[in-house]
Amino acid sequence: MMSSINKTEHQQNESVSSDDEENFLDDEQDEEQINVLEQVQGLFSSDVFPNVVDMFRAYQSQFDLIDFLKKHQIHSQYDYIRLINYIRSEKPSVETLKQLKSSSSPPWTDEKYFETVIDNDPALQFDIEEDLNQLGDLSITTNGHDHDELKQAKERIRQLEDMVETLKSMTSRFLDDQSSKVTTSVKTKNQDDVQDEGYFATYNHYDIHKEMLQDTVRTESYLECIKSNVDVFRNKVVLDVGCGTGILSMACLKYGQAKMVIAVDMSDMIYDAMAIAKENNMDESKLVFIHGRIEDVTLPVEKVDIIISEWMGYFLLFECMLESIIFARNQYLDKENGLVLPDDFSINMSAFHSDRLYHEHVDYWSNVYGFEMNTITKNILADGHVMIVPAEDIVTSDCCIKNLDVYTCSNDDIGFTHPFTLQVLKSGSISGFVCHFDVNFSKNLIEKVHFSTSPRSPSTHWKQTVFFLPRLYSVQEGEDIQGKLVCQRHPHEKRGLIIHIHVFDSKFKFYLE
């Protein structure tokens, strides 16, 4: 229910053959294995090992990686990278490392150890959060007592969850259908339903709808599409997925002269939308409100002519509401002449530098009233951030990393892998990467409409999605920055994403939750 997009002018940067794209679209597990299965120079000798896994296994009797990481509380990839570069640079012996006591300021915390010692070092690509399971018998284990307590705790949590679900299933909401004209559907909740409750609850509040309505780029683009394409909407049946306050539904009737509009929303805002429709004297015979998820409800018609929705999230795909649009398309859209609006999207990437933003969000935590709070810095660096990046802070060209055609896309498109090449436009430093998306209303329309969430365009409530790097990287004008971005679904958060950026001989991992 968040937003839509348009094709970037830099689409020509995307020139990957179909065979190459298939290789890039290998599943994440295979990709992670490739990263650590390259020949690597030993940490404590000049010996060359077939891969990182074999290297750590060879060292296990002298240098147990798992024990060392646990002893020194190395939980983040950034700490691990500095540890490897420290060993490469200072060449401490195994005995020296063993004798190090656990400390809040171990020797590898110096920022200089972000500097890569060996170019394309496979040891730096080893992801301590994901690749450890490839070490086979090398695994972080708990003692028997801890294991029993953990098992008991998990069982108690499961029992509590069952009790909550039982209570929920015993509670029903009674509605006065005669006065509300709102259709409701009741079904047994599953795990996805439970996770969705918190998501849809955020849309029960007026502030979020005010923010979206006051986004003139967003709202006026949709209204312009309807007003300038009356012949497309006239006498058509329209489905509004995630109707919110109902503004698009009412516009389709008032400006588009639609025959009927079916407005579906899972949040309780739909009751306000119904009242708003009455307030504006909308014809109740032409405007039907249905409370529920599009996947769960039954529409009063078999097919619709147009699906309209403002579904886009941050980074376009965050919230994964695209799945609902795909479901509605497959289930209800007229296959011959049906339209989905908007219909064409792209995600674009560039690099930026801002001393102000970097200080506000990263460096700030190094000295808070005389206290170090670098623990928070680690969490800041692991998150994607939504903020406005001034156009003058962009230091590279844009690169399109994902195109999305709403008529042909599938749920698999929420996860993708794509290479990028960014040309440096001015010498200086890079603080991180910034992603935005573009939206098009294009297919079979009389007047096409598009808008962009780019830093170079008027700002929207989506702003941009920023990924800060752990340190600044120097770049020269004309230089090409090459890398790869991997977007995958969060394994535990239904609507969350995990973003991997492979660049500067390192791999950086970010969460959108």
Short mmCIF file of C-alpha atoms in Angstrom, two decimals:
data_model
loop_
_atom_site.label_atom_id
_atom_site.label_comp_id
_atom_site.label_asym_id
_atom_site.label_seq_id
_atom_site.Cartn_x
_atom_site.Cartn_y
_atom_site.Cartn_z
CA MET A 1 0.00 0.00 0.00
CA MET A 2 3.04 2.23 -0.23
CA SER A 3 3.83 3.41 -3.81
CA SER A 4 4.61 3.03 -7.56
CA ILE A 5 7.45 3.69 -10.04
CA ASN A 6 8.90 4.57 -13.52
CA LYS A 7 11.76 3.46 -15.80
CA THR A 8 15.02 5.29 -15.27
CA GLU A 9 16.85 7.18 -17.99
CA HIS A 10 19.86 5.04 -17.17
CA GLN A 11 18.17 1.79 -18.14
CA GLN A 12 20.80 1.34 -20.84
CA ASN A 13 23.26 0.43 -18.08
CA GLU A 14 21.46 -2.89 -17.75
CA SER A 15 23.07 -4.99 -20.46
CA VAL A 16 23.31 -8.50 -19.09
CA SER A 17 22.71 -11.44 -21.42
CA SER A 18 20.07 -14.00 -20.54
CA ASP A 19 22.75 -16.62 -19.82
CA ASP A 20 24.59 -14.23 -17.48
CA GLU A 21 21.36 -13.32 -15.75
CA GLU A 22 20.56 -16.96 -15.11
CA ASN A 23 23.97 -17.33 -13.49
CA PHE A 24 23.34 -14.30 -11.31
CA LEU A 25 19.94 -15.63 -10.32
CA ASP A 26 21.35 -18.79 -8.74
CA ASP A 27 19.95 -19.26 -5.28
CA GLU A 28 21.71 -17.49 -2.42
CA GLN A 29 23.01 -20.70 -0.91
CA ASP A 30 24.96 -21.61 -4.04
CA GLU A 31 26.27 -18.07 -4.30
CA GLU A 32 27.53 -18.07 -0.72
CA GLN A 33 29.30 -21.37 -1.31
CA ILE A 34 31.06 -19.97 -4.38
CA ASN A 35 32.33 -17.04 -2.34
CA VAL A 36 34.20 -19.30 0.07
CA LEU A 37 35.34 -22.03 -2.31
CA GLU A 38 38.15 -20.07 -3.96
CA GLN A 39 41.84 -20.63 -3.25
CA VAL A 40 43.00 -18.60 -0.28
CA GLN A 41 46.36 -17.78 1.30
CA GLY A 42 46.69 -19.04 4.86
CA LEU A 43 46.28 -16.66 7.77
CA PHE A 44 49.39 -17.81 9.61
CA SER A 45 51.62 -18.96 6.76
CA SER A 46 52.23 -18.57 3.03
CA ASP A 47 50.48 -21.88 2.39
CA VAL A 48 47.66 -21.80 -0.14
CA PHE A 49 44.46 -23.66 0.74
CA PRO A 50 41.82 -24.87 -1.74
CA ASN A 51 39.19 -22.72 -0.03
CA VAL A 52 38.35 -20.86 3.16
CA VAL A 53 36.47 -23.78 4.66
CA ASP A 54 39.48 -26.09 4.31
CA MET A 55 41.74 -23.39 5.76
CA PHE A 56 39.73 -23.01 8.96
CA ARG A 57 39.38 -26.77 9.29
CA ALA A 58 43.17 -27.14 8.99
CA TYR A 59 43.65 -24.59 11.76
CA GLN A 60 40.98 -26.03 14.03
CA SER A 61 43.31 -27.84 16.41
CA GLN A 62 45.45 -24.70 16.87
CA PHE A 63 43.04 -21.86 16.13
CA ASP A 64 39.37 -22.69 16.60
CA LEU A 65 37.51 -19.95 14.76
CA ILE A 66 34.22 -20.57 16.56
CA ASP A 67 35.79 -20.41 20.02
CA PHE A 68 37.73 -17.29 19.11
CA LEU A 69 34.65 -15.48 17.78
CA LYS A 70 32.69 -16.39 20.91
CA LYS A 71 35.49 -15.43 23.31
CA HIS A 72 35.94 -11.98 21.79
CA GLN A 73 32.23 -11.42 21.07
CA ILE A 74 32.74 -11.01 17.33
CA HIS A 75 29.17 -11.07 16.08
CA SER A 76 29.19 -8.68 13.12
CA GLN A 77 30.73 -9.09 9.69
CA TYR A 78 32.53 -5.77 10.14
CA ASP A 79 34.41 -6.99 13.23
CA TYR A 80 35.29 -10.19 11.41
CA ILE A 81 36.66 -8.27 8.41
CA ARG A 82 38.86 -6.14 10.68
CA LEU A 83 40.10 -9.27 12.48
CA ILE A 84 41.18 -10.91 9.21
CA ASN A 85 42.91 -7.73 7.97
CA TYR A 86 44.59 -7.36 11.39
CA ILE A 87 45.99 -10.90 11.15
CA ARG A 88 47.06 -10.32 7.53
CA SER A 89 48.72 -7.00 8.38
CA GLU A 90 50.32 -7.55 11.81
CA LYS A 91 51.01 -11.31 11.37
CA PRO A 92 50.48 -12.33 15.02
CA SER A 93 51.20 -15.95 15.86
CA VAL A 94 48.48 -18.36 16.88
CA GLU A 95 49.86 -18.36 20.43
CA THR A 96 49.71 -14.55 20.55
CA LEU A 97 46.06 -14.61 19.56
CA LYS A 98 45.29 -17.35 22.07
CA GLN A 99 46.79 -15.29 24.89
CA LEU A 100 44.64 -12.25 24.11
CA LYS A 101 42.13 -11.63 26.85
CA SER A 102 38.56 -10.69 26.10
CA SER A 103 38.42 -6.92 25.88
CA SER A 104 36.07 -4.17 24.78
CA SER A 105 38.92 -2.74 22.68
CA PRO A 106 40.82 -5.61 21.01
CA PRO A 107 43.70 -4.59 18.70
CA TRP A 108 41.72 -5.12 15.47
CA THR A 109 39.11 -2.44 16.28
CA ASP A 110 41.30 0.26 14.71
CA GLU A 111 39.60 1.68 11.59
CA LYS A 112 42.77 1.10 9.57
CA TYR A 113 41.98 -2.61 9.55
CA PHE A 114 39.12 -1.98 7.15
CA GLU A 115 41.90 -1.57 4.56
CA THR A 116 42.17 -4.76 2.50
CA VAL A 117 45.62 -6.38 2.72
CA ILE A 118 45.11 -8.94 -0.08
CA ASP A 119 43.04 -7.93 -3.09
CA ASN A 120 39.90 -10.04 -3.58
CA ASP A 121 40.70 -11.93 -0.37
CA PRO A 122 38.25 -14.88 -0.18
CA ALA A 123 38.68 -14.89 3.60
CA LEU A 124 36.88 -11.54 3.73
CA GLN A 125 33.94 -12.98 1.80
CA PHE A 126 33.34 -15.57 4.51
CA ASP A 127 30.03 -14.59 6.13
CA ILE A 128 30.19 -15.47 9.83
CA GLU A 129 26.40 -15.38 10.02
CA GLU A 130 25.71 -17.67 7.08
CA ASP A 131 28.87 -19.50 6.01
CA LEU A 132 29.75 -21.13 9.35
CA ASN A 133 27.36 -23.98 8.60
CA GLN A 134 29.63 -24.93 5.70
CA LEU A 135 32.35 -25.89 8.19
CA GLY A 136 30.48 -29.09 8.95
CA ASP A 137 31.47 -30.18 12.44
CA LEU A 138 32.61 -26.63 13.21
CA SER A 139 29.48 -25.24 14.79
CA ILE A 140 28.57 -23.07 17.74
CA THR A 141 27.15 -25.39 20.36
CA THR A 142 25.69 -25.03 23.80
CA ASN A 143 26.25 -27.26 26.78
CA GLY A 144 23.62 -29.78 27.77
CA HIS A 145 22.09 -27.65 30.53
CA ASP A 146 21.73 -24.62 28.22
CA HIS A 147 20.31 -26.83 25.51
CA ASP A 148 17.64 -28.26 27.85
CA GLU A 149 16.67 -24.80 29.06
CA LEU A 150 16.47 -23.52 25.49
CA LYS A 151 14.34 -26.48 24.48
CA GLN A 152 11.98 -25.92 27.43
CA ALA A 153 11.73 -22.20 26.65
CA LYS A 154 10.87 -22.88 23.02
CA GLU A 155 8.20 -25.39 24.05
CA ARG A 156 6.69 -22.87 26.48
CA ILE A 157 6.65 -20.21 23.75
CA ARG A 158 4.92 -22.66 21.41
CA GLN A 159 2.29 -23.39 24.07
CA LEU A 160 1.69 -19.68 24.67
CA GLU A 161 1.34 -19.08 20.93
CA ASP A 162 -1.23 -21.88 20.74
CA MET A 163 -3.14 -20.32 23.63
CA VAL A 164 -3.13 -16.91 21.95
CA GLU A 165 -4.37 -18.40 18.69
CA THR A 166 -7.14 -20.25 20.52
CA LEU A 167 -8.26 -17.03 22.21
CA LYS A 168 -8.19 -15.19 18.89
CA SER A 169 -10.24 -17.87 17.17
CA MET A 170 -12.85 -17.62 19.96
CA THR A 171 -13.20 -13.86 19.43
CA SER A 172 -15.36 -12.61 16.58
CA ARG A 173 -16.12 -9.12 15.43
CA PHE A 174 -19.78 -8.31 14.91
CA LEU A 175 -20.56 -5.71 12.26
CA ASP A 176 -23.79 -3.98 11.32
CA ASP A 177 -23.73 -4.80 7.59
CA GLN A 178 -27.03 -3.01 7.05
CA SER A 179 -25.60 0.39 7.95
CA SER A 180 -21.93 -0.06 7.08
CA LYS A 181 -22.27 -1.72 3.66
CA VAL A 182 -18.89 -3.32 4.43
CA THR A 183 -18.37 -6.96 3.53
CA THR A 184 -16.23 -8.95 5.98
CA SER A 185 -14.72 -12.37 5.83
CA VAL A 186 -13.69 -14.59 8.73
CA LYS A 187 -11.16 -17.37 8.52
CA THR A 188 -8.82 -19.28 10.76
CA LYS A 189 -5.52 -17.44 11.23
CA ASN A 190 -2.22 -18.99 10.22
CA GLN A 191 1.33 -17.80 10.89
CA ASP A 192 1.24 -15.28 8.03
CA ASP A 193 -2.03 -13.85 9.35
CA VAL A 194 -0.49 -13.25 12.76
CA GLN A 195 2.50 -11.43 11.25
CA ASP A 196 0.20 -9.39 9.04
CA GLU A 197 -1.84 -8.10 11.98
CA GLY A 198 0.95 -5.77 13.07
CA TYR A 199 1.56 -4.64 9.48
CA PHE A 200 -2.06 -3.76 8.76
CA ALA A 201 -2.47 -2.19 12.20
CA THR A 202 -0.02 0.55 11.19
CA TYR A 203 -2.54 1.63 8.57
CA ASN A 204 -5.25 2.10 11.20
CA HIS A 205 -3.68 5.44 12.15
CA TYR A 206 -4.51 8.69 10.41
CA ASP A 207 -0.97 10.07 10.37
CA ILE A 208 0.32 7.55 7.84
CA HIS A 209 -2.58 8.29 5.49
CA LYS A 210 -2.05 12.02 5.89
CA GLU A 211 1.62 11.56 4.99
CA MET A 212 0.71 9.64 1.84
CA LEU A 213 -2.06 12.04 0.81
CA GLN A 214 0.23 15.04 1.33
CA ASP A 215 2.80 13.41 -0.96
CA THR A 216 1.75 15.44 -4.00
CA VAL A 217 4.05 13.55 -6.37
CA ARG A 218 2.38 10.28 -5.43
CA THR A 219 -1.24 11.39 -5.13
CA GLU A 220 -1.35 13.77 -8.09
CA SER A 221 0.30 11.18 -10.36
CA TYR A 222 -2.52 8.72 -9.65
CA LEU A 223 -5.20 11.39 -10.05
CA GLU A 224 -3.61 12.62 -13.28
CA CYS A 225 -3.67 9.07 -14.66
CA ILE A 226 -7.39 8.77 -13.92
CA LYS A 227 -8.40 12.26 -15.09
CA SER A 228 -6.41 12.16 -18.33
CA ASN A 229 -7.59 8.65 -19.27
CA VAL A 230 -11.36 8.94 -18.75
CA ASP A 231 -12.06 6.89 -21.89
CA VAL A 232 -10.05 4.05 -20.39
CA PHE A 233 -11.96 4.07 -17.08
CA ARG A 234 -15.46 4.87 -18.36
CA ASN A 235 -17.99 2.08 -17.67
CA LYS A 236 -15.27 -0.25 -16.39
CA VAL A 237 -15.18 -2.36 -13.23
CA VAL A 238 -12.22 -1.26 -11.10
CA LEU A 239 -10.59 -3.08 -8.19
CA ASP A 240 -8.71 -0.87 -5.70
CA VAL A 241 -6.33 -3.08 -3.68
CA GLY A 242 -5.41 -1.47 -0.36
CA CYS A 243 -7.85 1.41 -0.70
CA GLY A 244 -6.91 3.24 2.52
CA THR A 245 -9.03 6.39 2.78
CA GLY A 246 -10.70 5.49 -0.54
CA ILE A 247 -9.40 8.48 -2.48
CA LEU A 248 -8.49 6.46 -5.58
CA SER A 249 -11.79 4.58 -5.49
CA MET A 250 -13.75 7.83 -5.35
CA ALA A 251 -11.58 9.36 -8.08
CA CYS A 252 -12.27 6.40 -10.39
CA LEU A 253 -16.01 7.08 -9.98
CA LYS A 254 -15.95 10.87 -10.02
CA TYR A 255 -13.24 11.55 -12.59
CA GLY A 256 -12.97 8.22 -14.42
CA GLN A 257 -16.71 7.55 -14.67
CA ALA A 258 -16.20 3.89 -13.76
CA LYS A 259 -19.16 1.55 -13.78
CA MET A 260 -18.24 0.03 -10.40
CA VAL A 261 -15.34 0.25 -7.95
CA ILE A 262 -14.56 -2.52 -5.47
CA ALA A 263 -12.40 -1.18 -2.63
CA VAL A 264 -10.54 -3.79 -0.56
CA ASP A 265 -8.48 -3.13 2.57
CA MET A 266 -7.47 -5.22 5.56
CA SER A 267 -6.96 -2.26 7.93
CA ASP A 268 -9.80 -0.72 9.92
CA MET A 269 -9.32 2.47 7.92
CA ILE A 270 -11.85 1.00 5.50
CA TYR A 271 -14.65 2.00 7.90
CA ASP A 272 -13.49 5.61 7.67
CA ALA A 273 -13.29 5.23 3.89
CA MET A 274 -16.92 4.14 3.85
CA ALA A 275 -17.95 7.18 5.89
CA ILE A 276 -15.87 9.44 3.64
CA ALA A 277 -17.64 8.02 0.58
CA LYS A 278 -21.02 8.83 2.14
CA GLU A 279 -19.77 12.28 3.09
CA ASN A 280 -18.98 12.89 -0.58
CA ASN A 281 -22.29 11.48 -1.82
CA MET A 282 -20.74 8.58 -3.68
CA ASP A 283 -23.28 6.25 -5.29
CA GLU A 284 -23.35 3.25 -2.90
CA SER A 285 -24.54 0.98 -5.70
CA LYS A 286 -21.29 1.69 -7.56
CA LEU A 287 -18.82 1.65 -4.65
CA VAL A 288 -18.43 -1.60 -2.71
CA PHE A 289 -16.15 -1.82 0.32
CA ILE A 290 -14.72 -5.16 1.44
CA HIS A 291 -12.79 -5.57 4.68
CA GLY A 292 -10.07 -8.23 4.43
CA ARG A 293 -7.00 -9.31 2.54
CA ILE A 294 -7.49 -9.62 -1.20
CA GLU A 295 -6.24 -13.20 -0.89
CA ASP A 296 -9.06 -14.10 1.52
CA VAL A 297 -12.16 -12.21 0.38
CA THR A 298 -14.72 -12.97 -2.32
CA LEU A 299 -15.50 -10.23 -4.82
CA PRO A 300 -19.05 -9.60 -6.10
CA VAL A 301 -17.80 -10.09 -9.69
CA GLU A 302 -15.78 -12.78 -11.40
CA LYS A 303 -13.52 -10.44 -13.37
CA VAL A 304 -12.49 -6.78 -13.25
CA ASP A 305 -11.29 -4.53 -16.05
CA ILE A 306 -8.77 -2.48 -14.09
CA ILE A 307 -6.72 -3.04 -10.95
CA ILE A 308 -5.37 0.12 -9.37
CA SER A 309 -3.20 0.13 -6.26
CA GLU A 310 -0.60 2.19 -4.48
CA TRP A 311 1.30 -0.80 -3.20
CA MET A 312 4.95 0.21 -3.32
CA GLY A 313 7.18 0.17 -0.24
CA TYR A 314 10.62 1.50 0.53
CA PHE A 315 13.17 0.07 -1.91
CA LEU A 316 9.99 -0.62 -3.93
CA LEU A 317 9.70 -4.20 -2.63
CA PHE A 318 9.77 -3.75 1.14
CA GLU A 319 6.43 -4.87 2.66
CA CYS A 320 6.03 -7.41 -0.19
CA MET A 321 2.55 -6.13 -1.06
CA LEU A 322 3.48 -6.95 -4.64
CA GLU A 323 2.31 -10.48 -3.84
CA SER A 324 -1.23 -9.20 -3.28
CA ILE A 325 -1.22 -7.40 -6.63
CA ILE A 326 -0.01 -10.55 -8.38
CA PHE A 327 -2.74 -12.57 -6.68
CA ALA A 328 -5.43 -10.05 -7.72
CA ARG A 329 -4.05 -10.01 -11.27
CA ASN A 330 -4.09 -13.79 -11.59
CA GLN A 331 -7.45 -14.25 -9.86
CA TYR A 332 -9.61 -11.39 -11.06
CA LEU A 333 -8.15 -9.43 -13.99
CA ASP A 334 -9.66 -9.79 -17.45
CA LYS A 335 -6.90 -11.69 -19.24
CA GLU A 336 -7.57 -10.16 -22.66
CA ASN A 337 -7.96 -6.44 -22.05
CA GLY A 338 -7.41 -5.91 -18.33
CA LEU A 339 -5.13 -3.16 -17.00
CA VAL A 340 -3.03 -2.92 -13.84
CA LEU A 341 -2.05 0.59 -12.77
CA PRO A 342 0.71 1.48 -12.39
CA ASP A 343 2.40 -1.18 -14.48
CA ASP A 344 6.13 -0.58 -14.98
CA PHE A 345 8.80 -0.10 -12.30
CA SER A 346 12.55 0.07 -11.88
CA ILE A 347 14.93 0.15 -8.90
CA ASN A 348 18.04 2.27 -9.39
CA MET A 349 21.27 2.60 -7.47
CA SER A 350 23.98 5.24 -7.08
CA ALA A 351 26.73 6.14 -4.61
CA PHE A 352 26.78 9.27 -2.45
CA HIS A 353 28.89 11.16 0.05
CA SER A 354 27.58 13.38 2.83
CA ASP A 355 29.65 14.35 5.86
CA ARG A 356 26.45 15.57 7.52
CA LEU A 357 24.45 12.36 7.06
CA TYR A 358 27.41 10.13 7.93
CA HIS A 359 28.07 12.08 11.13
CA GLU A 360 24.38 12.16 12.13
CA HIS A 361 23.80 8.45 11.64
CA VAL A 362 27.18 6.72 12.04
CA ASP A 363 29.95 8.81 13.63
CA TYR A 364 27.61 10.31 16.23
CA TRP A 365 27.69 7.12 18.29
CA SER A 366 31.47 7.14 18.71
CA ASN A 367 31.24 9.99 21.22
CA VAL A 368 27.94 10.60 23.01
CA TYR A 369 28.62 13.09 25.80
CA GLY A 370 32.04 11.53 26.25
CA PHE A 371 30.87 7.91 26.05
CA GLU A 372 31.54 5.42 23.25
CA MET A 373 28.43 3.71 21.93
CA ASN A 374 29.93 1.74 19.07
CA THR A 375 27.59 -1.13 19.89
CA ILE A 376 24.83 0.97 18.34
CA THR A 377 27.06 1.88 15.40
CA LYS A 378 27.21 -1.80 14.46
CA ASN A 379 23.43 -1.98 14.39
CA ILE A 380 23.18 1.26 12.42
CA LEU A 381 25.54 -0.12 9.78
CA ALA A 382 23.49 -3.32 9.52
CA ASP A 383 20.27 -1.48 8.65
CA GLY A 384 18.97 0.15 5.52
CA HIS A 385 17.82 3.71 6.26
CA VAL A 386 15.01 5.75 4.74
CA MET A 387 16.01 9.40 4.32
CA ILE A 388 16.34 12.26 1.85
CA VAL A 389 19.72 12.41 0.12
CA PRO A 390 20.39 15.84 -1.45
CA ALA A 391 21.01 15.64 -5.20
CA GLU A 392 24.35 17.41 -4.83
CA ASP A 393 25.60 14.53 -2.62
CA ILE A 394 25.28 11.97 -5.44
CA VAL A 395 28.80 11.28 -6.75
CA THR A 396 28.16 8.58 -9.40
CA SER A 397 25.90 7.76 -12.29
CA ASP A 398 22.75 5.70 -11.69
CA CYS A 399 22.47 2.03 -12.52
CA CYS A 400 19.21 0.13 -12.95
CA ILE A 401 19.37 -3.01 -10.80
CA LYS A 402 15.79 -4.25 -11.26
CA ASN A 403 12.99 -3.83 -13.81
CA LEU A 404 9.50 -5.00 -12.94
CA ASP A 405 6.61 -5.50 -15.36
CA VAL A 406 3.45 -5.96 -13.29
CA TYR A 407 1.81 -7.99 -16.08
CA THR A 408 4.50 -10.67 -16.16
CA CYS A 409 6.25 -10.58 -12.78
CA SER A 410 5.91 -13.31 -10.15
CA ASN A 411 6.54 -13.59 -6.42
CA ASP A 412 10.06 -14.75 -7.24
CA ASP A 413 10.85 -11.23 -8.43
CA ILE A 414 10.93 -10.05 -4.82
CA GLY A 415 14.33 -11.74 -4.60
CA PHE A 416 16.94 -10.96 -7.25
CA THR A 417 20.64 -10.62 -7.99
CA HIS A 418 22.06 -7.99 -10.31
CA PRO A 419 25.53 -6.60 -11.12
CA PHE A 420 26.09 -2.86 -11.15
CA THR A 421 28.62 -0.44 -12.62
CA LEU A 422 28.65 3.11 -11.31
CA GLN A 423 30.80 5.75 -12.97
CA VAL A 424 32.31 8.27 -10.55
CA LEU A 425 31.30 11.81 -11.57
CA LYS A 426 33.57 13.68 -9.16
CA SER A 427 36.61 12.76 -7.12
CA GLY A 428 36.21 12.43 -3.39
CA SER A 429 34.79 9.91 -0.95
CA ILE A 430 31.81 7.56 -0.81
CA SER A 431 29.73 7.29 2.36
CA GLY A 432 27.45 4.59 1.02
CA PHE A 433 24.90 3.66 -1.61
CA VAL A 434 21.44 5.06 -2.24
CA CYS A 435 18.56 3.35 -4.02
CA HIS A 436 15.39 4.85 -5.45
CA PHE A 437 12.62 3.63 -7.70
CA ASP A 438 10.69 4.96 -10.71
CA VAL A 439 7.03 4.32 -11.61
CA ASN A 440 5.19 4.26 -14.94
CA PHE A 441 1.49 4.22 -15.86
CA SER A 442 1.96 3.28 -19.49
CA LYS A 443 0.34 0.28 -21.18
CA ASN A 444 -2.77 1.01 -23.31
CA LEU A 445 -3.27 4.47 -21.82
CA ILE A 446 -4.12 7.60 -23.79
CA GLU A 447 -1.91 9.74 -21.55
CA LYS A 448 1.06 8.08 -19.87
CA VAL A 449 2.19 9.19 -16.42
CA HIS A 450 5.38 8.59 -14.50
CA PHE A 451 7.15 9.73 -11.37
CA SER A 452 10.46 9.06 -9.65
CA THR A 453 11.69 8.87 -6.07
CA SER A 454 15.21 9.84 -7.18
CA PRO A 455 17.27 12.35 -5.18
CA ARG A 456 17.25 14.40 -8.39
CA SER A 457 13.41 14.55 -8.41
CA PRO A 458 10.91 16.26 -6.10
CA SER A 459 10.85 14.44 -2.76
CA THR A 460 8.20 11.86 -1.87
CA HIS A 461 7.21 10.11 1.35
CA TRP A 462 9.30 7.15 0.17
CA LYS A 463 12.43 9.34 0.26
CA GLN A 464 15.40 7.10 -0.64
CA THR A 465 16.85 3.92 0.84
CA VAL A 466 20.42 4.41 2.10
CA PHE A 467 23.06 1.78 2.91
CA PHE A 468 25.98 3.27 4.87
CA LEU A 469 29.45 1.74 4.52
CA PRO A 470 31.56 1.13 7.67
CA ARG A 471 34.15 3.64 6.45
CA LEU A 472 34.64 6.17 3.67
CA TYR A 473 36.08 4.97 0.36
CA SER A 474 38.14 7.29 -1.85
CA VAL A 475 37.23 7.42 -5.56
CA GLN A 476 38.48 9.30 -8.61
CA GLU A 477 36.45 10.98 -11.35
CA GLY A 478 35.95 8.64 -14.30
CA GLU A 479 36.55 5.53 -12.20
CA ASP A 480 34.06 2.64 -12.49
CA ILE A 481 32.75 1.08 -9.29
CA GLN A 482 31.69 -2.47 -10.05
CA GLY A 483 29.81 -4.81 -7.79
CA LYS A 484 26.72 -6.88 -7.27
CA LEU A 485 23.53 -6.38 -5.25
CA VAL A 486 21.56 -9.34 -3.93
CA CYS A 487 18.04 -8.84 -2.59
CA GLN A 488 16.48 -11.73 -0.70
CA ARG A 489 13.43 -12.17 1.47
CA HIS A 490 13.93 -12.08 5.21
CA PRO A 491 13.65 -15.65 6.54
CA HIS A 492 11.81 -14.57 9.72
CA GLU A 493 10.03 -11.34 8.77
CA LYS A 494 7.38 -11.99 6.14
CA ARG A 495 7.53 -8.48 4.69
CA GLY A 496 11.23 -7.79 5.35
CA LEU A 497 14.24 -7.92 3.03
CA ILE A 498 17.96 -8.61 3.35
CA ILE A 499 20.28 -6.74 0.98
CA HIS A 500 23.82 -7.88 0.21
CA ILE A 501 26.15 -5.48 -1.61
CA HIS A 502 29.37 -6.99 -2.96
CA VAL A 503 31.81 -4.17 -3.68
CA PHE A 504 35.35 -3.00 -2.86
CA ASP A 505 36.45 -6.63 -2.37
CA SER A 506 34.01 -6.96 0.53
CA LYS A 507 30.46 -8.05 1.18
CA PHE A 508 28.12 -5.81 3.16
CA LYS A 509 24.83 -7.02 4.58
CA PHE A 510 21.80 -4.84 5.40
CA TYR A 511 18.35 -5.48 6.82
CA LEU A 512 15.08 -3.81 5.86
CA GLU A 513 12.68 -4.74 8.66
#
